[in-house]
Each structure stands twice: as C-alpha cells, then as structure tokens.
XYZ file of C-alpha atoms in Angstrom:
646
model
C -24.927 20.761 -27.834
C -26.694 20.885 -24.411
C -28.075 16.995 -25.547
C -24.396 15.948 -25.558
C -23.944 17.678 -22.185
C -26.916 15.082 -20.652
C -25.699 12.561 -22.429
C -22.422 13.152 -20.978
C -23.625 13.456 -17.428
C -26.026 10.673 -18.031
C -22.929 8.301 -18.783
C -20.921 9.478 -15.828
C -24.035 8.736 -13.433
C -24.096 5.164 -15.184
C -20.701 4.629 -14.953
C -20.321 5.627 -11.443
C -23.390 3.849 -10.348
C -21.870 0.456 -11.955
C -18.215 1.017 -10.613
C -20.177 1.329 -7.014
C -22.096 -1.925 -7.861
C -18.982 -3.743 -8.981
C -17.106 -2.664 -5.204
C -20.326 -4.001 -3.699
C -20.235 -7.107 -5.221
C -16.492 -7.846 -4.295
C -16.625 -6.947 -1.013
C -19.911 -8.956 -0.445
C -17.960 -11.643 -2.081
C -15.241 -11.269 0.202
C -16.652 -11.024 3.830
C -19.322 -14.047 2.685
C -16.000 -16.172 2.394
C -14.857 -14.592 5.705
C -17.865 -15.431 7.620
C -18.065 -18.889 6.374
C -14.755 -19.450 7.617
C -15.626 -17.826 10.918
C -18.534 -20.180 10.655
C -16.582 -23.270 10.213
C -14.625 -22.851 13.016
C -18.075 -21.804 15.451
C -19.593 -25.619 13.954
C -16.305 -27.274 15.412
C -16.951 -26.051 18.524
C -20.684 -26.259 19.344
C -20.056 -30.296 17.900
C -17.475 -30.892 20.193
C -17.160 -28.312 23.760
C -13.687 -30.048 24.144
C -12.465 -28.614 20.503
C -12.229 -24.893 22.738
C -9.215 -26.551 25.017
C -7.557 -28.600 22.159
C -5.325 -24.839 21.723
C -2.517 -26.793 18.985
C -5.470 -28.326 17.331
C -7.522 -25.119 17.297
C -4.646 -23.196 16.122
C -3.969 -25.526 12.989
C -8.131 -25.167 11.868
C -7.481 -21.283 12.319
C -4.223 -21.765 10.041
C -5.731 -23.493 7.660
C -8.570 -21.276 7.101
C -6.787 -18.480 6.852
C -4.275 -19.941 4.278
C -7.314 -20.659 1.886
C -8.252 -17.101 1.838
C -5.947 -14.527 0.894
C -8.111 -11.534 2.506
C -7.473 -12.996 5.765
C -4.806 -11.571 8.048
C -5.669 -13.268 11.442
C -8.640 -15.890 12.686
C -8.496 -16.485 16.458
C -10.353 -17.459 19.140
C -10.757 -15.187 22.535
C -12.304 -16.465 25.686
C -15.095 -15.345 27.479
C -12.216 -13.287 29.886
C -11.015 -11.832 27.337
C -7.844 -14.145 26.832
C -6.195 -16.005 23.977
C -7.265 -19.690 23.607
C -6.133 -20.008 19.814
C -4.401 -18.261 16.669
C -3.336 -18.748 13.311
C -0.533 -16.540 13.573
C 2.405 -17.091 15.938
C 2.522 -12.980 16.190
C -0.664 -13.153 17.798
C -0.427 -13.567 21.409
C -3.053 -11.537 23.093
C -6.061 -9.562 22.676
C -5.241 -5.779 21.956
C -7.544 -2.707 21.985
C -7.977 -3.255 18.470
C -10.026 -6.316 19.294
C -11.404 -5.041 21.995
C -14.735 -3.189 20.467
C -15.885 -6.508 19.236
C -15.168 -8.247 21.954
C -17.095 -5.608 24.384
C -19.923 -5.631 21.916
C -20.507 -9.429 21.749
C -20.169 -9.444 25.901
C -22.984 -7.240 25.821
C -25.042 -8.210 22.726
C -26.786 -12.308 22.368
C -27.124 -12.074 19.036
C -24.714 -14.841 17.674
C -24.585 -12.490 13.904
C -21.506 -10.869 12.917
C -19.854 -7.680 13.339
C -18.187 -5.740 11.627
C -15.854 -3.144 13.129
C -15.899 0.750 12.666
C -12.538 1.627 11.652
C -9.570 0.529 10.234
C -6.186 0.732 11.731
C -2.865 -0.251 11.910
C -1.917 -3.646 13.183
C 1.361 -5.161 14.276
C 2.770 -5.530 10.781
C 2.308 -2.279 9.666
C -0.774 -2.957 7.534
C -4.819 -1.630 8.027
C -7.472 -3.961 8.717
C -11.113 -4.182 9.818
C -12.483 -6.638 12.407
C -15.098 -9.334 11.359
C -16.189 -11.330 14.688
C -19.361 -13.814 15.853
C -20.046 -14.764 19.103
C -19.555 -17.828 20.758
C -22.275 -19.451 23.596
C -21.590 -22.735 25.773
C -24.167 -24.993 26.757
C -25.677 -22.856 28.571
C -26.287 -19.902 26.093
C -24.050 -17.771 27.993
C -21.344 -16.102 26.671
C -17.814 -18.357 25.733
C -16.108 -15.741 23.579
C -15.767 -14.714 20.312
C -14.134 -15.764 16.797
C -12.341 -12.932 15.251
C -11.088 -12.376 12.228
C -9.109 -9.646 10.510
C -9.570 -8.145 7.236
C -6.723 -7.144 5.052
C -7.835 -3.369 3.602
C -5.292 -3.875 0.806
C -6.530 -7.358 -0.678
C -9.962 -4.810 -1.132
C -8.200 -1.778 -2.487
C -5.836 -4.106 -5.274
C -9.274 -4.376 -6.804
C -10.145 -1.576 -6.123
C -7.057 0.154 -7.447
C -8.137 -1.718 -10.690
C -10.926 0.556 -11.323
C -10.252 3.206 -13.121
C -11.561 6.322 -11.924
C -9.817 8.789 -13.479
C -7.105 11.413 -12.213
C -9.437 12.385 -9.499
C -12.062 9.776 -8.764
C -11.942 8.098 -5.153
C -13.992 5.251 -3.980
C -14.712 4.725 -0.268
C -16.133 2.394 2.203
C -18.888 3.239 4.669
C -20.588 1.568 7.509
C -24.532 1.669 7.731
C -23.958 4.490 10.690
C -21.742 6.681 8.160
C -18.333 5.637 9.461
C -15.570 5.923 6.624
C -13.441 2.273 7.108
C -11.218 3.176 4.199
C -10.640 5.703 1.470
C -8.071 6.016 -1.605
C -6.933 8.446 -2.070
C -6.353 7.763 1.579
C -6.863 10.467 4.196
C -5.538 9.124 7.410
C -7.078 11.904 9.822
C -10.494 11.034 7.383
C -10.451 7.334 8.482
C -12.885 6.377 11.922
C -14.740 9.774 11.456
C -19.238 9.735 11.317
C -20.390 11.353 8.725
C -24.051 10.008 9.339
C -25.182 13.734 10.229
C -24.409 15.031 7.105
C -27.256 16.528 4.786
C -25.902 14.024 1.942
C -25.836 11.098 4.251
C -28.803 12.160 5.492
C -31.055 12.661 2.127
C -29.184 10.369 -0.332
C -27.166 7.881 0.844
C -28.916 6.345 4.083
C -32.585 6.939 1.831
C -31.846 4.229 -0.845
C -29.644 0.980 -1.135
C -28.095 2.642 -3.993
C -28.289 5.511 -6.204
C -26.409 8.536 -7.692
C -25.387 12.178 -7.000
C -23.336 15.418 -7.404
C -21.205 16.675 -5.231
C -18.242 18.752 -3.867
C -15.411 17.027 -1.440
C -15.498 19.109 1.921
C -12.165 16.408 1.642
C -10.631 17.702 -1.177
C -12.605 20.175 -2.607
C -13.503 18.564 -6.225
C -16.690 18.491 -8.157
C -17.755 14.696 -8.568
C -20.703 12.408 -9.748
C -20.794 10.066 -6.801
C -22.151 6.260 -6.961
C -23.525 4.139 -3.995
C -24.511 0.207 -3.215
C -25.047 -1.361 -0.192
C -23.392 -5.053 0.265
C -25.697 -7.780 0.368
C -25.905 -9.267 3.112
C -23.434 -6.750 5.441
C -23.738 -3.522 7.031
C -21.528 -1.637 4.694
C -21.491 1.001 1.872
C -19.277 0.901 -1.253
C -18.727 4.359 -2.988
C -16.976 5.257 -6.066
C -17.029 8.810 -7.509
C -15.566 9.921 -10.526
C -14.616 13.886 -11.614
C -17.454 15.898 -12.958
C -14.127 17.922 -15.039
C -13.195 14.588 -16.180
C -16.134 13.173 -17.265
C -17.282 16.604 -19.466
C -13.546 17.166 -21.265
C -14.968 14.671 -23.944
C -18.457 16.786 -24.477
C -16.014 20.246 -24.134
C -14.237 18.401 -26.667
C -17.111 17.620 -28.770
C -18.739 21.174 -28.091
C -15.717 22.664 -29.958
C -16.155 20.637 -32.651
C -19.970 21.055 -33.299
C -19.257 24.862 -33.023
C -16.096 24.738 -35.929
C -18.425 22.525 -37.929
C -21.645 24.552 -38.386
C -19.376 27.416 -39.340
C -17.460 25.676 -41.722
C -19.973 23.800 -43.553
C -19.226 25.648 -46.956
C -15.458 24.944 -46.884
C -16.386 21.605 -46.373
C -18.235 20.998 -49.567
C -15.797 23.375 -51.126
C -12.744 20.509 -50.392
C -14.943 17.545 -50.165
C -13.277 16.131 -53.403
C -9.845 16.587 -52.576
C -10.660 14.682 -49.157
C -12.104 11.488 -51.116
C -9.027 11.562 -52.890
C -7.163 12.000 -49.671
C -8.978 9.113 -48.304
C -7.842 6.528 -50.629
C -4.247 7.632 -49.895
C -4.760 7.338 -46.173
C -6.527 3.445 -47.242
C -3.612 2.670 -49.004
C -1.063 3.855 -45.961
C -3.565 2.061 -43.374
C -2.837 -1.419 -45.386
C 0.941 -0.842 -45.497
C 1.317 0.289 -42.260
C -0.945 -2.590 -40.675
C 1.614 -5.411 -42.607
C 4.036 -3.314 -40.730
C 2.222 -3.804 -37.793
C 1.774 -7.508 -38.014
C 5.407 -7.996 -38.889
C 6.793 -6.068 -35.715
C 4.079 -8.214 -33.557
C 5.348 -11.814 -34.715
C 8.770 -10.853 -34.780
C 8.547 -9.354 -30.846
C 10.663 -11.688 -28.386
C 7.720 -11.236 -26.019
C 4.464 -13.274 -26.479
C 1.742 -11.628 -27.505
C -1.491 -13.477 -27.490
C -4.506 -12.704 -28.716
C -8.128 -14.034 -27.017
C -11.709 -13.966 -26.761
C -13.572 -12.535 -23.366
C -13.638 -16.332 -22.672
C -10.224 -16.809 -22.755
C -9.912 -18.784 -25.903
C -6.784 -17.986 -28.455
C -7.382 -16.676 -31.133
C -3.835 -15.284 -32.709
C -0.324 -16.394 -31.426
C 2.880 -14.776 -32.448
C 6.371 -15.887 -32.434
C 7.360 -15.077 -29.385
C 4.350 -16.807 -27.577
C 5.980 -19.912 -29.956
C 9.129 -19.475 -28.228
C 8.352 -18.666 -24.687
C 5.319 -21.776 -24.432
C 6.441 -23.953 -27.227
C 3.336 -24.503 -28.967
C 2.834 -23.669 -32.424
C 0.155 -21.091 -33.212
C -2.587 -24.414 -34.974
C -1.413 -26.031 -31.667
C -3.421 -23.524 -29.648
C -5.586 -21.273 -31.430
C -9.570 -22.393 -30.346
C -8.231 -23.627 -27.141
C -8.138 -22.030 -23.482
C -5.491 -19.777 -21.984
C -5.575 -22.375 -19.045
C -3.215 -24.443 -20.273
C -0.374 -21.584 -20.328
C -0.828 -21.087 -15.985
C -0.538 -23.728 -13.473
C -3.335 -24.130 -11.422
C -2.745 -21.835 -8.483
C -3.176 -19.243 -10.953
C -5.868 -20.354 -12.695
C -8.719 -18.387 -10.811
C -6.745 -14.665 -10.048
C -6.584 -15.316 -14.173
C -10.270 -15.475 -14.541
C -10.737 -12.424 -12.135
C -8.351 -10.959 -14.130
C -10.094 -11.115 -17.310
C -13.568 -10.016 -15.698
C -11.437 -7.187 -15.244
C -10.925 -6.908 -18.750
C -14.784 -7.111 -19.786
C -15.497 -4.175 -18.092
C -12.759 -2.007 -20.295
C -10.129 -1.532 -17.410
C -6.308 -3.068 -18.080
C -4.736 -4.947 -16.142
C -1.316 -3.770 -15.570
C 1.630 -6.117 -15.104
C 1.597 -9.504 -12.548
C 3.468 -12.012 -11.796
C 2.247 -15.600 -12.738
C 3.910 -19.448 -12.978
C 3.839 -20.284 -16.392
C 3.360 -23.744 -17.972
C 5.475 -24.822 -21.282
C 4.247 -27.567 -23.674
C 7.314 -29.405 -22.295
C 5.634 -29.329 -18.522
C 8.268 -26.964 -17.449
C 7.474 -23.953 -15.563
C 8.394 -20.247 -16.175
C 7.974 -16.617 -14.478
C 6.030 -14.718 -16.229
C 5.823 -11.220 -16.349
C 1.912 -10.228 -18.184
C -0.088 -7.696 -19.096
C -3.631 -7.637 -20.358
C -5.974 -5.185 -22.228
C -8.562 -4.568 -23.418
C -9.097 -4.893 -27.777
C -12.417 -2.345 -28.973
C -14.227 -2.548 -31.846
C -14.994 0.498 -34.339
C -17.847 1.321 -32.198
C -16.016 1.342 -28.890
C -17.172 -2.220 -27.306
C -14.903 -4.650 -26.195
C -14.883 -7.566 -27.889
C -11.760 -9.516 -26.629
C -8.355 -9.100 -24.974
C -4.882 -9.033 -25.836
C -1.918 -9.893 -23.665
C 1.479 -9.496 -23.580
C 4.289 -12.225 -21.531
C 7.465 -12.046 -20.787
C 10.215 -14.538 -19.100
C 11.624 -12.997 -15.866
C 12.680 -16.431 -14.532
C 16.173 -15.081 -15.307
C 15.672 -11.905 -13.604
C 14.041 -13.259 -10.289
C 17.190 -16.171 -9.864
C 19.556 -13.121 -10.207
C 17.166 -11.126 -8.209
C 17.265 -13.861 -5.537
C 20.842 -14.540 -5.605
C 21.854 -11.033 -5.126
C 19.473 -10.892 -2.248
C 21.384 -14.056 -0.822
C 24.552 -13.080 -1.847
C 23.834 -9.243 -0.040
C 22.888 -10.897 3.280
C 25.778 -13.427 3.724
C 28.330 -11.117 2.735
C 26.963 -8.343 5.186
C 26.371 -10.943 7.748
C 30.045 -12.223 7.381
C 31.319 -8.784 7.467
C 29.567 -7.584 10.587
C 31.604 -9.836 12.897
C 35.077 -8.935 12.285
C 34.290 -4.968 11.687
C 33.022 -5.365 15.484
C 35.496 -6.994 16.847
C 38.056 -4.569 14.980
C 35.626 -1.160 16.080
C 36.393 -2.752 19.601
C 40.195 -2.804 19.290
C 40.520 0.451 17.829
C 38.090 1.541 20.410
C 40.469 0.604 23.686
C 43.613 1.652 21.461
C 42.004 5.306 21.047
C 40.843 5.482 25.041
C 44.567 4.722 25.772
C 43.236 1.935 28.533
C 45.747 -0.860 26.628
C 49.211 1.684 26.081
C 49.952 5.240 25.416
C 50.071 6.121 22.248
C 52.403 8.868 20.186
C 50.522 11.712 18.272
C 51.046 10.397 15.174
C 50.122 6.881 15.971
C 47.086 7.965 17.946
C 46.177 9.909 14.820
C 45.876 7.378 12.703
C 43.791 4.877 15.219
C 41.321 7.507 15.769
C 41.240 7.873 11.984
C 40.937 4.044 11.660
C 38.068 4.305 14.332
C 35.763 6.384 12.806
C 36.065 4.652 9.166
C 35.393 1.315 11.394
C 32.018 3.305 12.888
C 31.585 3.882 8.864
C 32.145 0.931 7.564
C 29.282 -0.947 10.555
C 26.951 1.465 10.084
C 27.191 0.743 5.741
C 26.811 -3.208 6.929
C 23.792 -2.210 8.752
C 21.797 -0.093 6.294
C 22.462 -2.865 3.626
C 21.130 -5.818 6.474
C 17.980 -3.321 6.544
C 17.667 -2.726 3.023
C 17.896 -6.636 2.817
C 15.363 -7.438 5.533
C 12.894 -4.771 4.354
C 13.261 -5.745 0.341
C 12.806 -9.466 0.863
C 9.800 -8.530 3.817
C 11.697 -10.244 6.714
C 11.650 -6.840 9.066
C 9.110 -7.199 11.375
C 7.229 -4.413 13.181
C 5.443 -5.200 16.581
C 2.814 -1.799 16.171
C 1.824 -0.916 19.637
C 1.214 2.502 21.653
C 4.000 4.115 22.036
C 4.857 7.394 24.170
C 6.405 9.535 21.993
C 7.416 12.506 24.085
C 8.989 9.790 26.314
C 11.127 8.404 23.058
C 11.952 11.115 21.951
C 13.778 12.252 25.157
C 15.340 8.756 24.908
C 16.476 9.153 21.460
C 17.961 13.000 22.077
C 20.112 11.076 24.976
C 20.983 8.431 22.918
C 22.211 10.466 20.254
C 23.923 13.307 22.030
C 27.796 11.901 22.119
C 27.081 11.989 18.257
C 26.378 15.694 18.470
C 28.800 16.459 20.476
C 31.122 14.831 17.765
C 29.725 17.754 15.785
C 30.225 20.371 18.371
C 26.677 20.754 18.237
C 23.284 19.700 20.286
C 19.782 18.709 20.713
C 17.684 20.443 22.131
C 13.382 19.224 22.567
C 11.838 22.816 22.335
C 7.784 22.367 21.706
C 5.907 19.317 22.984
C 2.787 18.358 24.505
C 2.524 16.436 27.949
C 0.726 13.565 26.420
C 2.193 12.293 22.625
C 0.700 8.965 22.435
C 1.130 7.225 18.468
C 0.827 4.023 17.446
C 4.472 2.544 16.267
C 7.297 0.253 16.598
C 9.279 1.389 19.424
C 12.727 0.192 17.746
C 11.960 1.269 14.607
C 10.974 4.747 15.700
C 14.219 4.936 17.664
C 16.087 3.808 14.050
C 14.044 7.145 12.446
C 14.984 9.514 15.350
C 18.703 8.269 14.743
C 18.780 8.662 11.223
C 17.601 12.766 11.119
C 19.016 13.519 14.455
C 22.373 11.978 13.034
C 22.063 13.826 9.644
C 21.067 17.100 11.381
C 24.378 16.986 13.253
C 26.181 16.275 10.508
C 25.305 19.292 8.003
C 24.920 21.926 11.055
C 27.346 24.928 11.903
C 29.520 24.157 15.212
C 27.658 25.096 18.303
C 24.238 25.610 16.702
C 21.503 24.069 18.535
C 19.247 20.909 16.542
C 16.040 21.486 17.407
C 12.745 18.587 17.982
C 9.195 19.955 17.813
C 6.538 17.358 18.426
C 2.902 18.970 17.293
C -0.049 17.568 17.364
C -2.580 17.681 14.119
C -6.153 16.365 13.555
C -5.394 12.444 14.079
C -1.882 12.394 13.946
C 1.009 14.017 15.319
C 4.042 15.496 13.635
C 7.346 15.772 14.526
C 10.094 18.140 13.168
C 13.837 18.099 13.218
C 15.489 21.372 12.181
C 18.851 22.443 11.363
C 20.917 25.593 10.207
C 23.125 23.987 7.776
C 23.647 24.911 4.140
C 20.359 23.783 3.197
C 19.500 21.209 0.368
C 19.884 22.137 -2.927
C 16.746 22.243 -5.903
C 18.315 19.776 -8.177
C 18.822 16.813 -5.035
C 15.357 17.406 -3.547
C 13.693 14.762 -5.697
C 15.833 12.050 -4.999
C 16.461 12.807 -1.422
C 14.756 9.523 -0.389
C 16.391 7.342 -2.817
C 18.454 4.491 -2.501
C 22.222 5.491 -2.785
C 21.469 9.333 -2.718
C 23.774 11.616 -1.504
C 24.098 15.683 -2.463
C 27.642 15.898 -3.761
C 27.044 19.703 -4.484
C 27.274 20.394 -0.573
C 31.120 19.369 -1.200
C 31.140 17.618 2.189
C 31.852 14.039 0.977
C 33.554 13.665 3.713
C 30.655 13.500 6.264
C 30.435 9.667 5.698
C 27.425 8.012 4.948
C 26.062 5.614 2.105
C 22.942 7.211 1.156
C 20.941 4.666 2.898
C 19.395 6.080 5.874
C 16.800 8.782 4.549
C 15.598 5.730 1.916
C 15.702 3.003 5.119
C 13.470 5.860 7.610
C 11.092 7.156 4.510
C 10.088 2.889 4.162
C 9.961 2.819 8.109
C 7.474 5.494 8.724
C 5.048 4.468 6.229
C 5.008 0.504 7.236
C 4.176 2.510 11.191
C 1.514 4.048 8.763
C 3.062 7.616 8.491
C 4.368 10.042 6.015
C 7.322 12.216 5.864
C 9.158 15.035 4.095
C 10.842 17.766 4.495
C 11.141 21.901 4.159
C 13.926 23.970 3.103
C 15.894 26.626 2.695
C 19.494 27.333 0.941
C 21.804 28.722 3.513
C 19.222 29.197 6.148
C 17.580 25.876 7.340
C 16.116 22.817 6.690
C 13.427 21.207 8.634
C 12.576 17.214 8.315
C 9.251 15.967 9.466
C 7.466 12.788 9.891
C 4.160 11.977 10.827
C 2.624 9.393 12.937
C -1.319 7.996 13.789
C -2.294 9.362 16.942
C -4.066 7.035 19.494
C -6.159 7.699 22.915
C -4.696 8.178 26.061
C -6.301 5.773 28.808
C -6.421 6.751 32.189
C -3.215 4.511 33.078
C -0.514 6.640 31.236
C 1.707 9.173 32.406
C 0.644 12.268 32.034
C 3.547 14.196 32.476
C 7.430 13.887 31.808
C-alpha cells in the first residue's frame, strides 16, 4: 500500500514538474516573438537615424507588428525626454507611470538587452500587462530612448487556463528577484509583492533552474506538490502546483480497495464461477450497447470527427457529411486542414498539442471551410480518446453551425442600438417639456393636471434611464465601452458623486452621508465609469431605505486595495434573490415595491464596470435590518504632488 502512496506522489512530482516545463516553454515562446519584434523596429532605426522623426511611418511599423502577434497590446517608441515619438495604438498618447520603471532603468543602464518589468497592472482598457522594453542609442552611444512593448497577461493565462490543475492547483509567474507578475487563482493584493526572502525561494527555487517540492500556501493555506522552470532565454519563473489531496484521492481510493480485497479473497473464489458467467452477459450487453452507440453518433446533427494526434481523419459521421459536405471515403486518411481556413490553421495545431498532453479543449470559435468553398461558424470541441491502458492515442471532436446564431446574435445587437439610439432623442426632448410644465415656468397648472405631468415626468426619467442601461449593455456586450484607467482620487469622487446624487435622495426623503474615510484614497480607475458605479448603489440605496434614514459611504483601505461600502436600512434582500442579484433583468419582486422603477440593469451594468477597473464587488445583508454593498478597487501610490487633504 505505502508503494502506491510513492508511486502516487512520484506521479504528482512528474506531472507538476512537466506542467511547469510546458508554461516555460510558452512563455519563452512568447516574449522570443516579442523581442524580435522589438528588435525589428530597433534595426529600422540604427539603418536609417531619420526613421525616429518619420512619427506616421513609425506608427504604421509599430501597427503592423503588433497586428502579427496576438500577445501584443502596445509597441511604441519614447524619446530620450521621456516623450511620445510613435504608437501603434491611437489610445496611446503619452508615457504613464506604468512605463516609467523601464524607461528610468534604461536612462540609467547601457546595456541595449531587454527588460522585463516587475509587476503587472492595469492599463487603460481595463486589462493587466507586463512591460518588455530595449534601449535605444544614437550615433553617439548615448541614450535616444526606448522601444516598449506591452504584454497581454491574458493571451498567457488562456493557455494557461488550459492546463488542468485540478480544483485547487494554481500556476504562477515569477521574476528572477522573486516578484509574483501574475497568479490564477488571482490574488490582486498578491501581485508586485518579493518573495525572494523566503526560506523556499531561498533553498529551492532560486538553487536550481527547475525542480520540485511540497508545500503549504501562506496564500491560501493548501497542501501542494509545486513545479518550477526557468524560461530560456528571460529572467522569469513559471510555476504550476497541483493539490497534494487531489493527487492522493486515487491511491485513498486504491488503499480501500487493496484493504476489501485481502479480506475477501475466499468469497472471491467462492463466486468466481458465477462472475465468468456474469462476464459473458456483460460481453454480450457491451456489443449491443456499442451498435447503440455508433448509431446515436452517425445519426447526431453535429459533426463528430474522429482523428489521429496528427490530425488525420480517421471516422466521419453524418453530421460531419452534412455540415462539410464531404462524404466519409472523401476524407478519411486526409488532414483536418482542409475543414479551417487558414487564419485558423495554426491556433488548430496548438490546439491539438493541447490534446497530446491529455487536457480538452473546451469549446472555440473557428471559420469553417465546406467542400463547396463556402464558409461556416463553427462552434468545436476537442478531446482527448485513451486506450485500455490510459494513453492517448488520438482525438475526437465535436462541430457545430452557429452561423445562424451569430447573424441573429449580430442583428439583435444592431437592431438594440438603433432602436435605443432613435429613442433617446425624443424621450429628451419630451423629459424637457414635462420638465418646464412641472416647474410651472411656461403656465400654471390645476392639481389635477399638474398631477398627471409630474406623473408623466418621472416615467419620462424611467423610460431614459431604461434607454441608457440598454446603450451600456450594448456598448459593453459588443466591447465598444472604453475605459481611460488612470489615478483617480477617490475620496475626492466620492464627495462629487454624494453631491451629484443628493436631489435623488431627497426624492426619497432620505440622505447621504460620507462617514469613514482616509485623507488620501488614491485607486486606479475610470473616472466616469466610477461616477456610473457610485450612481447606481447610491441610487438603489435611496430607493429601498425608510424616509429620513441616513445612506451611509465608508471608504477603507485594505492590503493593496481599497474598499468602499454603501449601506442602507431598508428591508433587506431576500435568500432566494441573492444569487441572481447581478444578473441581467433581475429585480426582487418579493420586496412588493415594483413600483420603485428600474429595469434590472444597473447592479449587472456596475458588477461588469468594476471588474474591467480591475475590482470586485458584493454585498452583505440582513432581512429587515440592513444591507451593505461594497466594491473594491487597486490602490496606487500617492506622489508628492497630490492633495493631501479634502
């Protein structure tokens, strides 16, 4: 039994080790392509000084690189004063302090290598990067600048999210000083934080380009067989880790059943007969329910395709027949390649590397290619097919037609917009009438009459605030909202917001009030954005709290972040709404206060803004008593120009 237990921790060693060598080996692959695009540009311009000045041309080279590699956000060029000479992105318009570490090491530093940044953090789209940079001389060897180039975290972490690590594995990414650049299961307040101190650093890690060991998360607290490899080639460590539970529930397992066999031996013998004849039953079912098997498979409307780990067909059903158009002697002993167009020829090999190392590949979109020439969206999965002894020895995959799906999906999205677009307009222009009519600046109104004005008022207020959740829910489904991240003072906005919002309150008989704060509340966010998420729970506090109770806004500082809380004394939220509070549409109907207007838009719209600023939110509460939402924020450093007081 103990055998099986160091066989067991044997495999998880091996299998950690390899899932480290396999992140290695991307990422290597990655920043190699990076820094031979940075390189390409650096040739232009020690062949031709004039190239640095030539901004529209530059620009275009820096476009153009970083449209041939997907794990590019942004190539520029700085000068040697720190200003923009060229960009591939329009967005990008001047050096931030984002850039600014590489820039201030290359200023001090000849070396004309790369480097890499120490952190990763959020940029002005919403999404995490690190900074890849070389330096550039002029004639004189002296420094010219830099080219810079940013990193996209998530075109690492989609393969990375491929790997499968169990429950509670995690994989991680470390500079050569122990700096964590990313993490998933990401841990903001984790994230820019040494850990080259530590005994396991120390001893292990930093002693060996790669290796195994045990350990518990100081993180997260669990038990895991950890796996390390240094990238070729760069200053950076890939770790994967995988749960020491995990990997011994198979020998438990196994335990069990050693223990119930040695004591059972006898009754074993005792039946053995009756289980040949037993056997040869089960045969008999096996064959009838595998022709059952095969029948179901051809007679599927999707396409299920069978293939070797070279991608060569080897079974075709009839839905494949009906969704390419080739019959099944048409195709088997040829390549999948003819089914994709040629854009998606490569992710289709990476794909199916995947595949060889046992992980499935859940379900893409690709362009399809009929016999006919015509394309088709396809939706596919792929996994992987065992043998009796556990190898893999090829893959299956599954295809379905969604070109139907994505027109609808795109005329819905079209027809959404215009009709919201063409509404906002006249509601306006109405909200304005109704406006004057209920200030009695145009003619004095009767009771009744002025009744009915102020009740067409506030369902015109409705009816523009419905038109602009749906414009948001538009803009942020099809990826057309933008988000200019930038540092932000927060106690500042949130004063701004609380004055902003108060007439609203005041609607509600109620009011805001800013009760805990700190002097200095500097985040990194979207100004606008964060004013839309202050709006949204300030407005729905109002709305479910008691007349003349006060709405309070707490703004706390934690770790790396800080968090702030809005808190009411209404009736509370009930059990049965709380896990769809921040869906689309969602409303709780048990309050019995359908009246209080609203779509069920605006917790959905702020829960997508926070986390694009890089946040999180929720909420706390209590029936009858209170409830309390909160959102959360990255914290950045104060510099010696802000305010330090309010």
């Amino acid at each position: 039994m103990w055998k099986t237990y160091d066989m067991a921790m044997h495999a998880g060693d091996v299998a950690a080790a390899n899932l480290a060598q396999a992140m290695a080996q991307h990422s290597a692959d990655t920043l190699k392509a990076v820094d031979a695009a940075i390189l390409s540009i650096m040739d232009r311009l020690d062949q031709d000084g004039s190239y640095l000045h030539q901004r529209d041309k530059l620009s275009l080279s820096l476009k153009r690189e970083m449209n041939n590699l997907p794990q590019l956000k942004l190539m520029a060029v700085i000068a040697a004063d720190g200003t923009l000479m060229a960009s591939g992105s329009a967005d990008f318009t001047h050096i931030s302090d984002l850039d600014r570490d590489n820039f201030n090491y290359h200023q001090t530093h000849d070396s004309r290598d790369w480097y890499i940044s120490k952190s990763a953090r959020v940029i002005q789209d919403g999404s995490w990067v690190f900074l890849m940079s070389r330096r550039l001389n002029n004639e004189k060897d002296e420094f010219a600048g830099m080219v810079l180039a940013h990193v996209d975290v998530d075109f690492l972490l989609k393969y990375f999210n491929s790997i499968n690590l169990g429950k509670k594995g995690s994989i991680a990414m470390l500079t050569d000083d122990g700096t964590l650049i990313l993490r998933r299961p990401l841990i903001v307040s984790a994230l820019g934080k040494k850990y080259v101190n530590t005994p396991i650093f120390r001893e292990q890690i930093n002693a060996t380009s790669s290796g195994t060991f045990s350990t518990t998360s100081k993180l997260d607290r669990i038990e895991r067989i950890v796996g390390y490899s240094r990238l070729e080639h760069f200053p950076l460590i890939a770790v994967a880790a995988v749960s020491k539970e995990e990997v011994l529930e198979a020998w438990r397992s196994s335990a069990i059943v050693q223990a119930i066999g040695n004591g059972g031996f006898i009754l074993i013998l005792l039946i053995f007969g009756a289980v040949i004849v037993r056997q040869f039953e089960r045969q008999l079912q096996a064959t009838s329910k595998l022709s059952q098997l095969s029948a179901i498979i051809d007679s599927s409307d999707d396409a299920i395709i069978g293939e070797t780990l070279g991608g060569i067909i080897t079974s075709w059903n009839g839905g494949a027949e009906k969704l390419f158009g080739y019959r099944a002697e048409e195709v088997q002993g040829r390549s999948t390649r003819l089914l994709y167009v040629d854009s998606d020829l490569q992710a289709g090999i990476a794909r199916l590397n995947h595949i060889i190392k046992g992980e499935r590949v859940s379900h893409f979109e690709v362009t399809g290619m009929r016999k006919n020439g015509e394309k088709v969206q396809l939706s596919v999965a792929i996994s992987p097919v065992h043998d009796g002894d556990h190898h893999i020895v090829a893959a299956s995959t599954i295809a379905r037609d969604i070109s139907e799906r994505k027109q609808m999906d795109n005329m819905k999205a079209i027809f959404i917009s215009t009709v919201s677009h063409e509404l906002r307009t006249p509601i306006t222009s109405i909200r304005g009438a109704l406006g004057l009519l209920e200030s009695g600046t145009l003619t004095e109104l009767s009771p009744k009459a002025m009744q009915l004005v102020r009740i067409a008022h506030n369902n015109s207020k409705r009816l523009s605030g419905l038109v602009n959740d749906i414009l948001d829910m538009e803009k942020i489904t099809t990826g057309h909202m933008r988000f200019e991240i930038q540092r932000v003072d927060l106690v500042a906005l949130a004063l701004q917001a609380i004055e902003a919002n108060a007439s609203y309150a005041q609607d509600h008989q109620t009011s805001f009030v800013l009760t805990e704060c700190h002097k200095s509340a500097w985040v990194m966010g979207d100004s606008d954005r964060l004013m839309q998420v202050f709006a949204n729970l300030l407005s729905n506090a109002a709305k479910y709290s008691p007349a003349h109770e006060k709405i309070q806004v707490r703004i706390r500082h934690e770790d790396e972040i800080f968090k702030i809380e809005v808190e009411d004394h209404g009736a509370g939220i009930p059990e049965v709404f709380r896990t769809r509070i921040f869906g689309k549409f969602a409303q709780a109907e048990e309050h019995g206060e359908k009246n209080l207007g609203g779509a069920g838009l605006g917790l959905n719209i702020t829960k997508t803004l926070v986390e694009k600023m890089g946040g999180n939110i929720g909420f706390e509460s209590e029936v009858g008593v209170r409830t309390v939402f909160w959102f959360t924020l990255p914290a950045c450093t104060q510099r010696s120009d802000d305010v330090s007081g309010h």
